[in-house]
Amino acid sequence: LLYPWDKTSTYIKQPPFFEGMKAELESKKAIQDAHALLHLGDSVTTDHISPAGSIPRNSPAARYLASKGLSPRDFNSFGSRRGNDAVMARGTFGNIRLVNKFIGKAAPKTVHVPSGITLDVFDAAQEYASSGQDLIILAGKDYGCGSSRDWAAKGPYLLGIRAVIAESYERIHRSNLAGMGIIPLQYEDGETADSLGLTGKETFSVQM
């Protein structure tokens, strides 16, 4: 390695995006029996998705930093720790104004569908990962609108999101999702999750 990574640093760590990458293009892998991590409505912005601001003391990111021996006064902000993917993944979809239809109110929470337990979004993603479950997101119109933010695509990738199914996308964010290997799928004109009778608690398969 050209850079001497400090394994004790909580500000910067070696990113995982290139782990296991091969020179040969891998074959396409179908999405099989995926669960919806989130069921979102219209106008979910990159600010809802990407970690920003101070790190809340009761959040997954705070618990991670506390496990490294830091006190709350040293947590700092997501912006200052954007070089640490472990912090940023834990802050993805951590916005207190995020409205998830599984919850029915604004909160950075979701329901782990198989168990019915309400969890922080990151913790639910970890539960799915432990059982090898593919994940998707259901969304409405203008998913990813607002300022272009790289972590609005990197974060969902680290949570294990394989695809987003939305009514429409902000153009740059759609490209960013594709660049991270997350498939930006779109309903047919006039169709929505509601019109198709989707609750988000189904399983979803996508053949490629």
mmCIF file of C-alpha atoms in Angstrom:
data_model
loop_
_atom_site.group_PDB
_atom_site.id
_atom_site.type_symbol
_atom_site.label_atom_id
_atom_site.label_comp_id
_atom_site.label_asym_id
_atom_site.label_seq_id
_atom_site.Cartn_x
_atom_site.Cartn_y
_atom_site.Cartn_z
ATOM 1 C CA LEU A 1 0.000 0.000 0.000
ATOM 2 C CA LEU A 2 1.171 3.522 -0.735
ATOM 3 C CA TYR A 3 -0.645 5.004 2.246
ATOM 4 C CA PRO A 4 0.174 3.745 5.786
ATOM 5 C CA TRP A 5 -3.364 3.347 7.162
ATOM 6 C CA ASP A 6 -3.615 3.928 10.894
ATOM 7 C CA LYS A 7 -5.951 1.222 12.191
ATOM 8 C CA THR A 8 -6.532 3.164 15.414
ATOM 9 C CA SER A 9 -7.823 6.289 13.627
ATOM 10 C CA THR A 10 -11.532 7.050 13.904
ATOM 11 C CA TYR A 11 -11.323 9.805 11.270
ATOM 12 C CA ILE A 12 -9.914 7.935 8.287
ATOM 13 C CA LYS A 13 -9.740 4.251 7.458
ATOM 14 C CA GLN A 14 -9.109 2.150 4.390
ATOM 15 C CA PRO A 15 -12.368 2.151 2.407
ATOM 16 C CA PRO A 16 -13.937 -1.185 1.466
ATOM 17 C CA PHE A 17 -15.114 -0.264 -2.031
ATOM 18 C CA PHE A 18 -12.326 -2.094 -3.856
ATOM 19 C CA GLU A 19 -12.109 -5.169 -1.644
ATOM 20 C CA GLY A 20 -12.347 -8.339 -3.713
ATOM 21 C CA MET A 21 -12.297 -6.418 -6.996
ATOM 22 C CA LYS A 22 -10.929 -8.453 -9.891
ATOM 23 C CA ALA A 23 -9.531 -7.483 -13.279
ATOM 24 C CA GLU A 24 -12.221 -9.547 -15.002
ATOM 25 C CA LEU A 25 -15.800 -8.295 -15.075
ATOM 26 C CA GLU A 26 -17.942 -10.443 -12.797
ATOM 27 C CA SER A 27 -21.091 -12.064 -14.156
ATOM 28 C CA LYS A 28 -24.459 -10.487 -13.388
ATOM 29 C CA LYS A 29 -26.083 -11.614 -10.184
ATOM 30 C CA ALA A 30 -29.853 -11.642 -9.880
ATOM 31 C CA ILE A 31 -31.555 -10.019 -6.907
ATOM 32 C CA GLN A 32 -33.345 -12.844 -5.147
ATOM 33 C CA ASP A 33 -36.108 -12.580 -2.530
ATOM 34 C CA ALA A 34 -34.945 -9.146 -1.389
ATOM 35 C CA HIS A 35 -36.599 -7.306 1.469
ATOM 36 C CA ALA A 36 -37.321 -3.581 1.452
ATOM 37 C CA LEU A 37 -35.108 -1.855 4.001
ATOM 38 C CA LEU A 38 -37.179 1.322 3.664
ATOM 39 C CA HIS A 39 -40.525 2.272 2.151
ATOM 40 C CA LEU A 40 -40.283 5.974 1.339
ATOM 41 C CA GLY A 41 -42.549 8.606 -0.187
ATOM 42 C CA ASP A 42 -41.947 11.528 -2.537
ATOM 43 C CA SER A 43 -39.063 14.026 -2.534
ATOM 44 C CA VAL A 44 -36.565 12.088 -0.449
ATOM 45 C CA THR A 45 -33.507 14.306 -0.747
ATOM 46 C CA THR A 46 -29.821 13.562 -0.570
ATOM 47 C CA ASP A 47 -29.937 15.319 2.822
ATOM 48 C CA HIS A 48 -32.325 12.613 4.068
ATOM 49 C CA ILE A 49 -29.954 9.913 2.800
ATOM 50 C CA SER A 50 -26.434 11.238 3.357
ATOM 51 C CA PRO A 51 -24.993 11.627 6.893
ATOM 52 C CA ALA A 52 -24.636 15.284 7.893
ATOM 53 C CA GLY A 53 -24.365 17.460 10.978
ATOM 54 C CA SER A 54 -23.458 16.490 14.515
ATOM 55 C CA ILE A 55 -23.410 12.799 15.424
ATOM 56 C CA PRO A 56 -26.424 12.103 17.685
ATOM 57 C CA ARG A 57 -25.473 10.541 21.016
ATOM 58 C CA ASN A 58 -27.971 7.670 20.744
ATOM 59 C CA SER A 59 -27.186 6.738 17.135
ATOM 60 C CA PRO A 60 -25.385 3.696 15.655
ATOM 61 C CA ALA A 61 -22.456 5.987 14.733
ATOM 62 C CA ALA A 62 -22.218 7.172 18.342
ATOM 63 C CA ARG A 63 -22.222 3.602 19.631
ATOM 64 C CA TYR A 64 -19.423 2.740 17.208
ATOM 65 C CA LEU A 65 -17.296 5.693 18.335
ATOM 66 C CA ALA A 66 -17.985 4.914 21.999
ATOM 67 C CA SER A 67 -16.763 1.364 21.370
ATOM 68 C CA LYS A 68 -13.479 2.942 20.232
ATOM 69 C CA GLY A 69 -13.127 4.695 23.580
ATOM 70 C CA LEU A 70 -14.413 8.152 22.590
ATOM 71 C CA SER A 71 -16.627 10.260 24.826
ATOM 72 C CA PRO A 72 -19.616 12.157 23.349
ATOM 73 C CA ARG A 73 -17.769 15.477 23.403
ATOM 74 C CA ASP A 74 -15.249 13.965 20.954
ATOM 75 C CA PHE A 75 -17.774 12.521 18.499
ATOM 76 C CA ASN A 76 -17.589 15.624 16.283
ATOM 77 C CA SER A 77 -19.607 15.721 13.030
ATOM 78 C CA PHE A 78 -20.249 13.374 10.126
ATOM 79 C CA GLY A 79 -18.519 15.883 7.866
ATOM 80 C CA SER A 80 -15.316 15.632 9.864
ATOM 81 C CA ARG A 81 -15.469 11.822 9.772
ATOM 82 C CA ARG A 82 -16.438 11.363 6.122
ATOM 83 C CA GLY A 83 -13.139 9.495 5.636
ATOM 84 C CA ASN A 84 -14.367 6.707 7.926
ATOM 85 C CA ASP A 85 -16.843 4.470 6.116
ATOM 86 C CA ALA A 86 -17.831 2.729 9.367
ATOM 87 C CA VAL A 87 -19.145 6.039 10.721
ATOM 88 C CA MET A 88 -20.739 7.139 7.457
ATOM 89 C CA ALA A 89 -22.551 3.844 6.839
ATOM 90 C CA ARG A 90 -24.027 4.072 10.327
ATOM 91 C CA GLY A 91 -25.272 7.594 9.608
ATOM 92 C CA THR A 92 -26.908 6.786 6.268
ATOM 93 C CA PHE A 93 -30.678 7.404 6.404
ATOM 94 C CA GLY A 94 -30.072 8.744 9.906
ATOM 95 C CA ASN A 95 -31.930 12.018 9.311
ATOM 96 C CA ILE A 96 -34.567 12.658 12.002
ATOM 97 C CA ARG A 97 -36.889 14.052 9.294
ATOM 98 C CA LEU A 98 -36.866 10.829 7.247
ATOM 99 C CA VAL A 99 -40.428 9.523 6.920
ATOM 100 C CA ASN A 100 -40.516 5.756 6.458
ATOM 101 C CA LYS A 101 -43.955 4.293 5.747
ATOM 102 C CA PHE A 102 -43.052 1.250 7.850
ATOM 103 C CA ILE A 103 -42.930 3.577 10.869
ATOM 104 C CA GLY A 104 -45.527 6.159 9.881
ATOM 105 C CA LYS A 105 -43.685 9.133 11.331
ATOM 106 C CA ALA A 106 -40.413 11.019 10.956
ATOM 107 C CA ALA A 107 -37.595 9.006 12.533
ATOM 108 C CA PRO A 108 -34.324 7.361 11.410
ATOM 109 C CA LYS A 109 -35.860 3.941 12.031
ATOM 110 C CA THR A 110 -37.244 1.015 10.077
ATOM 111 C CA VAL A 111 -38.881 -2.345 10.635
ATOM 112 C CA HIS A 112 -36.924 -5.566 10.207
ATOM 113 C CA VAL A 113 -39.664 -7.302 8.256
ATOM 114 C CA PRO A 114 -39.003 -10.965 9.193
ATOM 115 C CA SER A 115 -39.089 -10.229 12.934
ATOM 116 C CA GLY A 116 -41.342 -7.167 12.977
ATOM 117 C CA ILE A 117 -38.875 -5.388 15.285
ATOM 118 C CA THR A 118 -38.280 -1.641 14.908
ATOM 119 C CA LEU A 119 -34.561 -0.838 14.659
ATOM 120 C CA ASP A 120 -32.183 1.909 13.609
ATOM 121 C CA VAL A 121 -31.740 1.683 9.824
ATOM 122 C CA PHE A 122 -28.104 0.528 10.079
ATOM 123 C CA ASP A 123 -28.938 -2.127 12.680
ATOM 124 C CA ALA A 124 -31.751 -3.488 10.510
ATOM 125 C CA ALA A 125 -29.384 -3.648 7.525
ATOM 126 C CA GLN A 126 -26.930 -5.627 9.663
ATOM 127 C CA GLU A 127 -29.675 -8.086 10.622
ATOM 128 C CA TYR A 128 -30.447 -8.672 6.956
ATOM 129 C CA ALA A 129 -26.737 -8.988 6.102
ATOM 130 C CA SER A 130 -26.264 -11.634 8.801
ATOM 131 C CA SER A 131 -28.804 -13.832 7.013
ATOM 132 C CA GLY A 132 -27.454 -13.060 3.522
ATOM 133 C CA GLN A 133 -30.586 -11.175 2.478
ATOM 134 C CA ASP A 134 -30.614 -8.855 -0.536
ATOM 135 C CA LEU A 135 -32.120 -5.406 0.107
ATOM 136 C CA ILE A 136 -33.993 -2.811 -1.940
ATOM 137 C CA ILE A 137 -35.642 0.549 -1.273
ATOM 138 C CA LEU A 138 -39.128 1.560 -2.365
ATOM 139 C CA ALA A 139 -39.552 5.278 -3.084
ATOM 140 C CA GLY A 140 -41.874 7.780 -4.708
ATOM 141 C CA LYS A 141 -41.228 10.755 -6.985
ATOM 142 C CA ASP A 142 -37.928 12.656 -7.248
ATOM 143 C CA TYR A 143 -35.845 10.229 -5.215
ATOM 144 C CA GLY A 144 -32.410 11.744 -4.501
ATOM 145 C CA CYS A 145 -33.360 15.353 -5.259
ATOM 146 C CA GLY A 146 -31.278 18.211 -3.856
ATOM 147 C CA SER A 147 -27.530 18.730 -3.894
ATOM 148 C CA SER A 148 -25.425 15.939 -5.333
ATOM 149 C CA ARG A 149 -23.747 14.051 -2.464
ATOM 150 C CA ASP A 150 -21.422 11.091 -2.991
ATOM 151 C CA TRP A 151 -22.369 9.469 0.325
ATOM 152 C CA ALA A 152 -26.031 9.417 -0.733
ATOM 153 C CA ALA A 153 -24.978 6.554 -3.038
ATOM 154 C CA LYS A 154 -21.987 5.170 -1.104
ATOM 155 C CA GLY A 155 -23.975 4.842 2.127
ATOM 156 C CA PRO A 156 -26.818 2.732 0.688
ATOM 157 C CA TYR A 157 -24.223 0.548 -1.054
ATOM 158 C CA LEU A 158 -22.549 -0.156 2.290
ATOM 159 C CA LEU A 159 -25.943 -0.983 3.807
ATOM 160 C CA GLY A 160 -26.344 -3.727 1.209
ATOM 161 C CA ILE A 161 -28.899 -2.025 -1.044
ATOM 162 C CA ARG A 162 -28.998 -3.747 -4.438
ATOM 163 C CA ALA A 163 -31.738 -1.685 -6.102
ATOM 164 C CA VAL A 164 -34.107 1.241 -5.662
ATOM 165 C CA ILE A 165 -37.613 1.148 -7.123
ATOM 166 C CA ALA A 166 -38.953 4.692 -7.503
ATOM 167 C CA GLU A 167 -41.497 6.666 -9.504
ATOM 168 C CA SER A 168 -38.769 9.065 -10.673
ATOM 169 C CA TYR A 169 -35.208 10.141 -9.826
ATOM 170 C CA GLU A 170 -33.042 13.210 -9.737
ATOM 171 C CA ARG A 171 -30.815 12.686 -12.779
ATOM 172 C CA ILE A 172 -27.365 12.959 -11.159
ATOM 173 C CA HIS A 173 -28.319 10.822 -8.180
ATOM 174 C CA ARG A 174 -29.638 8.115 -10.503
ATOM 175 C CA SER A 175 -26.230 8.067 -12.234
ATOM 176 C CA ASN A 176 -24.450 7.937 -8.861
ATOM 177 C CA LEU A 177 -26.529 4.941 -7.805
ATOM 178 C CA ALA A 178 -25.673 3.115 -11.026
ATOM 179 C CA GLY A 179 -22.008 3.979 -10.516
ATOM 180 C CA MET A 180 -22.090 2.239 -7.123
ATOM 181 C CA GLY A 181 -23.761 -0.829 -8.606
ATOM 182 C CA ILE A 182 -27.230 -0.032 -7.222
ATOM 183 C CA ILE A 183 -29.873 -0.535 -9.910
ATOM 184 C CA PRO A 184 -32.225 2.484 -10.254
ATOM 185 C CA LEU A 185 -35.479 0.814 -11.304
ATOM 186 C CA GLN A 186 -38.570 2.832 -12.173
ATOM 187 C CA TYR A 187 -42.272 2.054 -12.184
ATOM 188 C CA GLU A 188 -44.170 2.195 -15.455
ATOM 189 C CA ASP A 189 -45.888 5.531 -16.086
ATOM 190 C CA GLY A 190 -48.946 5.855 -13.870
ATOM 191 C CA GLU A 191 -47.887 3.060 -11.552
ATOM 192 C CA THR A 192 -46.885 3.481 -7.917
ATOM 193 C CA ALA A 193 -46.311 1.200 -4.963
ATOM 194 C CA ASP A 194 -49.846 2.042 -3.810
ATOM 195 C CA SER A 195 -51.471 1.377 -7.190
ATOM 196 C CA LEU A 196 -49.741 -2.007 -7.324
ATOM 197 C CA GLY A 197 -50.802 -2.812 -3.775
ATOM 198 C CA LEU A 198 -47.248 -3.005 -2.475
ATOM 199 C CA THR A 199 -46.823 -2.672 1.270
ATOM 200 C CA GLY A 200 -43.029 -3.073 1.208
ATOM 201 C CA LYS A 201 -43.277 -6.257 3.252
ATOM 202 C CA GLU A 202 -43.204 -8.487 0.182
ATOM 203 C CA THR A 203 -40.019 -10.045 -1.176
ATOM 204 C CA PHE A 204 -38.647 -8.785 -4.489
ATOM 205 C CA SER A 205 -36.660 -10.584 -7.188
ATOM 206 C CA VAL A 206 -35.011 -8.962 -10.200
ATOM 207 C CA GLN A 207 -33.625 -11.067 -13.043
ATOM 208 C CA MET A 208 -30.716 -9.587 -15.012
#
